[in-house]
Short mmCIF file of C-alpha atoms and ligand atoms in Angstrom, two decimals:
data_model
loop_
_atom_site.label_atom_id
_atom_site.label_comp_id
_atom_site.label_asym_id
_atom_site.label_seq_id
_atom_site.Cartn_x
_atom_site.Cartn_y
_atom_site.Cartn_z
CA UNK M 95 115.28 16.99 -37.85
CA UNK M 96 118.22 17.70 -39.03
CA UNK M 97 117.80 21.66 -36.98
CA UNK M 98 116.00 19.68 -34.18
CA UNK M 99 118.49 17.19 -33.65
CA UNK M 100 121.66 19.72 -33.74
CA UNK M 101 119.66 22.19 -30.85
CA UNK M 102 119.13 18.94 -28.80
CA UNK M 103 122.79 18.19 -29.11
CA UNK M 104 123.69 22.03 -28.22
CA UNK M 105 121.22 21.47 -24.19
CA UNK M 106 122.44 18.26 -23.87
CA UNK M 107 123.58 18.53 -20.03
CA UNK M 108 123.20 22.81 -19.12
CA UNK M 109 122.05 22.77 -15.44
CA UNK M 110 119.67 25.15 -14.14
CA UNK M 111 120.74 28.67 -12.31
CA UNK M 112 119.82 29.32 -9.02
CA UNK M 113 116.78 31.34 -9.25
CA UNK M 114 114.29 32.79 -6.32
CA UNK M 115 110.89 30.23 -7.94
CA UNK M 116 108.44 32.38 -6.01
CA UNK M 117 109.40 35.19 -7.27
CA UNK M 118 109.23 33.85 -11.10
CA UNK M 119 106.08 32.55 -9.87
CA UNK M 120 104.59 35.56 -8.74
CA UNK M 121 105.53 37.86 -12.38
CA UNK M 122 104.54 34.66 -14.25
CA UNK M 123 101.21 35.12 -12.68
CA UNK M 124 100.93 38.59 -13.27
CA UNK M 125 102.17 38.47 -17.08
CA UNK M 126 105.50 39.93 -16.72
CA UNK M 127 108.59 39.03 -18.55
CA UNK M 128 110.77 36.61 -16.79
CA UNK M 129 114.61 36.05 -18.01
CA UNK M 130 116.41 33.29 -19.53
CA UNK M 131 117.63 32.11 -16.04
CA UNK M 132 113.44 32.70 -14.66
CA UNK M 133 112.97 30.24 -17.18
CA UNK M 134 115.09 27.97 -17.39
CA UNK M 135 114.74 27.19 -12.59
CA UNK M 136 110.48 27.72 -13.50
CA UNK M 137 111.21 25.16 -16.11
CA UNK M 138 112.41 21.92 -14.01
CA UNK M 139 110.06 22.11 -10.95
CA UNK M 140 107.17 22.42 -13.38
CA UNK M 141 108.78 19.30 -15.73
CA UNK M 142 109.24 17.33 -12.57
CA UNK M 143 105.12 17.96 -11.38
CA UNK M 144 104.19 16.91 -14.25
CA UNK M 145 105.66 14.39 -15.18
CA UNK M 146 104.47 12.75 -12.19
CA UNK M 147 100.77 13.41 -13.98
CA UNK M 148 98.77 10.36 -15.37
CA UNK M 149 98.50 10.23 -18.62
CA UNK M 150 94.23 10.38 -18.57
CA UNK M 151 93.45 12.42 -15.08
CA UNK M 152 90.97 11.59 -13.08
CA UNK M 153 88.43 14.96 -11.64
CA UNK M 154 85.40 15.10 -10.38
CA UNK M 155 83.07 18.10 -9.33
CA UNK M 156 82.57 21.45 -11.13
CA UNK M 157 84.97 22.18 -13.97
CA UNK M 158 85.53 24.43 -16.39
CA UNK M 159 86.77 23.21 -20.54
CA UNK M 160 88.59 26.05 -22.37
CA UNK M 161 89.21 24.62 -25.23
CA UNK M 162 92.83 26.82 -27.75
CA UNK M 163 94.34 29.93 -26.42
CA UNK M 164 97.62 30.04 -29.07
CA UNK M 165 99.10 32.96 -26.49
CA UNK M 166 95.54 34.66 -25.97
CA UNK M 167 96.64 35.43 -22.27
CA UNK M 168 94.02 37.79 -22.00
CA UNK M 169 91.33 34.72 -21.93
CA UNK M 170 93.68 33.16 -19.85
CA UNK M 171 93.33 35.60 -16.70
CA UNK M 172 89.67 35.94 -17.74
CA UNK M 173 89.35 32.06 -17.24
CA UNK M 174 90.39 31.78 -13.21
CA UNK M 175 88.53 35.93 -13.26
CA UNK M 176 85.30 34.42 -13.73
CA UNK M 177 85.43 30.42 -12.55
CA UNK M 178 87.54 30.67 -9.11
CA UNK M 179 89.31 28.02 -8.37
CA UNK M 180 88.41 27.27 -5.09
CA UNK M 181 85.24 26.10 -6.82
CA UNK M 182 86.11 25.28 -9.79
CA UNK M 183 88.10 23.01 -11.60
CA UNK M 184 89.37 24.41 -14.92
CA UNK M 185 90.53 21.74 -17.80
CA UNK M 186 93.45 23.78 -19.86
CA UNK M 187 91.96 21.38 -23.52
CA UNK M 188 95.81 22.54 -24.81
CA UNK M 189 97.19 24.68 -27.48
CA UNK M 190 98.42 27.26 -25.34
CA UNK M 191 101.48 28.80 -27.75
CA UNK M 192 102.14 30.14 -31.15
CA UNK M 193 100.57 32.60 -33.70
CA UNK M 194 98.83 34.98 -30.61
CA UNK M 195 100.05 37.63 -29.92
CA UNK M 196 101.46 37.20 -25.33
CA UNK M 197 103.11 33.09 -25.86
CA UNK M 198 105.11 33.73 -23.30
CA UNK M 199 103.01 35.72 -21.05
CA UNK M 200 100.24 32.99 -21.61
CA UNK M 201 102.35 29.45 -21.24
CA UNK M 202 104.12 31.17 -18.39
CA UNK M 203 100.70 31.96 -16.61
CA UNK M 204 98.95 29.61 -16.89
CA UNK M 205 102.10 26.67 -16.26
CA UNK M 206 102.48 29.08 -12.64
CA UNK M 207 98.99 28.65 -12.73
CA UNK M 208 98.95 24.89 -12.30
CA UNK M 209 101.93 24.80 -10.06
CA UNK M 210 99.77 26.34 -7.65
CA UNK M 211 96.94 25.29 -7.77
CA UNK M 212 97.32 21.31 -6.14
CA UNK M 213 95.20 19.24 -8.85
CA UNK M 214 92.67 22.60 -9.22
CA UNK M 215 94.19 23.27 -13.27
CA UNK M 216 95.20 20.46 -15.58
CA UNK M 217 96.63 21.81 -18.91
CA UNK M 218 96.73 19.05 -21.15
CA UNK M 219 98.87 18.60 -24.00
CA UNK M 220 97.56 20.25 -27.73
CA UNK M 221 98.84 19.45 -31.12
CA UNK M 222 101.39 22.62 -30.53
CA UNK M 223 102.27 21.25 -27.56
CA UNK M 224 105.43 19.73 -30.14
CA UNK M 225 107.98 21.64 -31.39
CA UNK M 226 108.33 19.45 -34.70
CA UNK M 227 104.86 22.16 -34.07
CA UNK M 228 106.51 25.80 -32.62
CA UNK M 229 109.59 25.12 -34.55
CA UNK M 230 107.48 26.53 -36.93
CA UNK M 231 104.03 28.63 -35.92
CA UNK M 232 105.61 31.30 -34.34
CA UNK M 233 107.33 29.95 -30.40
CA UNK M 234 110.36 29.32 -31.88
CA UNK M 235 111.02 32.65 -33.56
CA UNK M 236 109.36 34.47 -31.08
CA UNK M 237 111.77 32.86 -28.04
CA UNK M 238 114.67 33.18 -31.01
CA UNK M 239 113.68 36.90 -30.82
CA UNK M 240 113.35 36.97 -27.44
CA UNK M 241 116.26 35.99 -25.69
CA UNK M 242 119.05 36.17 -29.00
CA UNK M 243 121.69 33.95 -28.57
CA UNK M 244 120.38 31.68 -25.23
CA UNK M 245 116.86 30.76 -26.87
CA UNK M 246 117.68 27.71 -28.11
CA UNK M 247 117.82 26.16 -24.50
CA UNK M 248 113.96 27.26 -23.82
CA UNK M 249 112.98 26.13 -26.98
CA UNK M 250 113.64 22.48 -25.66
CA UNK M 251 113.49 22.80 -21.84
CA UNK M 252 109.57 24.27 -23.09
CA UNK M 253 109.34 21.35 -25.28
CA UNK M 254 111.32 18.85 -21.95
CA UNK M 255 107.93 19.49 -20.18
CA UNK M 256 105.30 20.73 -22.61
CA UNK M 257 106.10 15.49 -23.88
CA UNK M 258 104.70 14.98 -20.11
CA UNK M 259 101.93 16.95 -20.86
CA UNK M 260 98.49 14.70 -19.88
CA UNK M 261 96.44 13.54 -23.13
CA UNK M 262 93.26 13.33 -21.45
CA UNK M 263 90.53 14.73 -18.63
CA UNK M 264 87.80 12.26 -16.80
CA UNK M 265 84.77 13.94 -15.54
CA UNK M 266 82.49 10.81 -14.59
CA UNK M 267 80.52 10.01 -18.12
CA UNK M 268 82.68 12.49 -20.02
CA UNK M 269 85.94 12.35 -21.55
CA UNK M 270 88.42 15.36 -22.53
CA UNK M 271 91.12 15.86 -25.22
CA UNK M 272 92.74 18.31 -27.27
CA UNK M 273 91.82 16.13 -30.86
CA UNK M 274 90.01 13.10 -31.31
CA UNK M 275 89.44 9.39 -30.39
CA UNK M 276 92.05 7.83 -32.58
CA UNK M 277 92.13 4.87 -34.73
CA UNK M 278 92.92 2.03 -32.83
CA UNK M 279 91.96 3.17 -28.97
CA UNK M 280 90.23 1.92 -28.35
CA UNK M 281 89.93 1.40 -24.00
CA UNK M 282 90.67 3.98 -21.85
CA UNK M 283 93.70 2.64 -20.66
CA UNK M 284 94.64 2.47 -23.70
CA UNK M 285 94.93 6.12 -22.74
CA UNK M 286 97.08 5.55 -18.74
CA UNK M 287 99.70 3.61 -20.75
CA UNK M 288 100.74 5.93 -23.46
CA UNK M 289 103.96 7.36 -22.98
CA UNK M 290 105.33 10.02 -21.36
CA UNK M 291 108.47 12.48 -22.64
CA UNK M 292 107.22 11.70 -25.75
CA UNK M 293 109.01 15.41 -27.89
CA UNK M 294 107.14 14.24 -31.56
CA UNK M 295 105.02 12.89 -30.49
CA UNK M 296 105.58 9.75 -31.80
CA UNK M 297 103.15 7.09 -31.11
CA UNK M 298 100.55 6.90 -33.83
CA UNK M 299 98.24 6.78 -30.84
CA UNK M 300 98.88 10.54 -29.00
CA UNK M 301 99.37 11.37 -32.58
CA UNK M 302 95.19 10.79 -33.60
CA UNK M 303 94.15 12.38 -30.10
CA UNK M 304 95.93 15.89 -30.61
CA UNK M 305 95.25 15.26 -34.55
CA UNK M 306 92.49 14.54 -35.13
CA UNK M 307 88.92 15.95 -36.10
CA UNK M 308 85.82 14.98 -35.69
CA UNK M 309 83.62 15.08 -38.85
CA UNK M 310 79.46 14.45 -40.22
CA UNK M 311 81.07 13.26 -44.32
CA UNK M 312 82.88 9.44 -42.35
CA UNK M 313 81.65 6.96 -40.08
CA UNK M 314 84.90 5.55 -39.49
CA UNK M 315 88.00 6.86 -40.04
CA UNK M 316 88.94 9.19 -42.74
CA UNK M 317 92.10 11.01 -44.29
CA UNK M 318 91.71 14.32 -42.42
CA UNK M 319 92.43 16.24 -46.00
CA UNK M 320 92.67 19.47 -44.62
CA UNK M 321 95.84 18.43 -41.83
CA UNK M 322 97.84 15.71 -44.46
CA UNK M 323 100.35 13.86 -42.99
CA UNK M 324 98.99 11.02 -40.79
CA UNK M 325 95.72 12.43 -39.32
CA UNK M 326 92.81 11.07 -39.17
CA UNK M 327 88.88 11.82 -38.99
CA UNK M 328 86.68 9.96 -36.91
CA UNK M 329 82.70 10.02 -37.89
CA UNK M 330 79.63 8.76 -35.98
CA UNK M 331 80.30 5.41 -35.52
CA UNK M 332 83.77 5.21 -33.99
CA UNK M 333 82.87 7.69 -31.27
CA UNK M 334 79.88 6.37 -30.50
CA UNK M 335 81.42 2.84 -30.47
CA UNK M 336 84.48 4.28 -28.38
CA UNK M 337 81.52 5.00 -26.16
CA UNK M 338 79.87 2.60 -25.57
CA UNK M 339 82.44 0.41 -24.33
CA UNK M 340 84.32 2.63 -22.14
CA UNK M 341 80.92 4.04 -20.15
CA UNK M 342 81.14 7.64 -21.52
CA UNK M 343 78.77 9.62 -22.58
CA UNK M 344 80.35 12.59 -24.49
CA UNK M 345 83.56 13.64 -25.86
CA UNK M 346 84.54 17.52 -24.80
CA UNK M 347 87.01 18.35 -27.26
CA UNK M 348 88.89 22.29 -28.75
CA UNK M 349 91.74 22.27 -32.38
CA UNK M 350 89.26 23.67 -34.08
CA UNK M 351 88.00 27.78 -34.33
CA UNK M 352 83.93 27.53 -35.40
CA UNK M 353 82.18 30.23 -35.64
CA UNK M 354 80.55 31.01 -32.76
CA UNK M 355 83.69 29.42 -30.27
CA UNK M 356 81.40 26.01 -30.22
CA UNK M 357 80.08 23.12 -32.12
CA UNK M 358 77.64 20.13 -31.13
CA UNK M 359 78.84 17.34 -33.05
CA UNK M 360 76.72 14.22 -33.66
CA UNK M 361 73.55 13.80 -32.05
CA UNK M 362 71.84 11.75 -29.75
CA UNK M 363 71.53 10.93 -26.18
CA UNK M 364 74.48 11.20 -23.63
CA UNK M 365 72.74 10.90 -20.13
CA UNK M 366 74.82 14.34 -19.18
CA UNK M 367 71.97 17.56 -18.97
CA UNK M 368 72.33 20.22 -21.49
CA UNK M 369 74.02 18.39 -24.26
CA UNK M 370 72.06 16.11 -26.88
CA UNK M 371 75.28 16.07 -28.96
CA UNK M 372 77.91 13.02 -28.06
CA UNK M 373 80.59 16.13 -28.85
CA UNK M 374 81.24 19.15 -28.06
CA UNK M 375 84.30 21.17 -29.43
CA UNK M 376 85.11 24.72 -28.60
CA UNK M 377 87.51 27.39 -29.03
CA UNK M 378 88.63 30.23 -26.33
CA UNK M 379 91.09 32.60 -28.71
CA UNK M 380 90.54 35.73 -29.59
CA UNK M 381 92.91 35.85 -32.33
CA UNK M 382 90.63 33.73 -35.14
CA UNK M 383 87.90 36.28 -34.78
CA UNK M 384 85.54 34.20 -32.69
CA UNK M 385 84.76 34.76 -29.63
CA UNK M 386 86.13 32.96 -26.60
CA UNK M 387 83.80 30.32 -25.58
CA UNK M 388 84.35 27.69 -22.42
CA UNK M 389 81.93 24.97 -21.75
CA UNK M 390 80.94 25.12 -17.79
CA UNK M 391 79.57 21.36 -16.70
CA UNK M 392 78.37 21.39 -12.82
CA UNK M 393 78.82 17.99 -11.93
CA UNK M 394 75.22 17.18 -13.69
CA UNK M 395 75.15 20.32 -16.42
CA UNK M 396 76.36 20.76 -19.51
CA UNK M 397 76.43 24.78 -20.95
CA UNK M 398 78.28 26.75 -23.83
CA UNK M 399 79.20 29.87 -21.92
CA UNK M 400 81.02 33.00 -24.14
CA UNK M 401 83.62 34.09 -21.88
MN1 LIG H 213 95.36 22.16 -32.16
#
């Protein structure tokens, strides 16, 4: 990580200039581009707010789960048009940057919605909200081309903000994360205790929550051969045990683009109407040739919908 260390050393000590935050919020909500100064000023209060978020956010009432958006600003906007925050809490399951065509518009829009919403918008962390990933998959290049010599400051500031995003949300008997359960994760308390500001993340449980995939060829855990590194597959037995132990009915996650935009895995009783599998995987980015899909939970019933 020599490049990352170099960038970190450049950025330390730099302070944000004075900018009218209201105007910056307005521009972000309209998908307009921000200057370097505006972006720096915007990211400051965000880091402050997010640093106080618990790692496991607890929500009740009507909820919409949104999968990976990866720069799909249009889908993110549509979510708010179809599901007003007066009625729904919107839980985004991570992966806002990299790959797609409107990464800055998308991430700034979602961060502005979060700042504005008073608890009705929850942004969970995805594996792309990490500098070791978004240094390679488009976001760093985009900053470089958009901001020229000032890009390293923004690259680090965005990733400092991302390092404060919570890892999980609990909605009644449902748990929502980006990737899934982790080997060694037994109790929800372990999620609550995960360190904040873990930029890489180097915590093994945090890392796996962001990266792991479910597999019906595995019972417990196994090496995730499609992603490599320290990522794992988790199977039905491991998930059933985790849910039972924590009095949960099911898991909602994103991270994989199934052809229909969603997939049900591991048939079983959840105690939740409309949900006869213990795992729901959803994806909400249109750049993968799949229909952007969300899941709506009205407090008792789960329904999968195309955007
Ligand atoms: Mn992902």
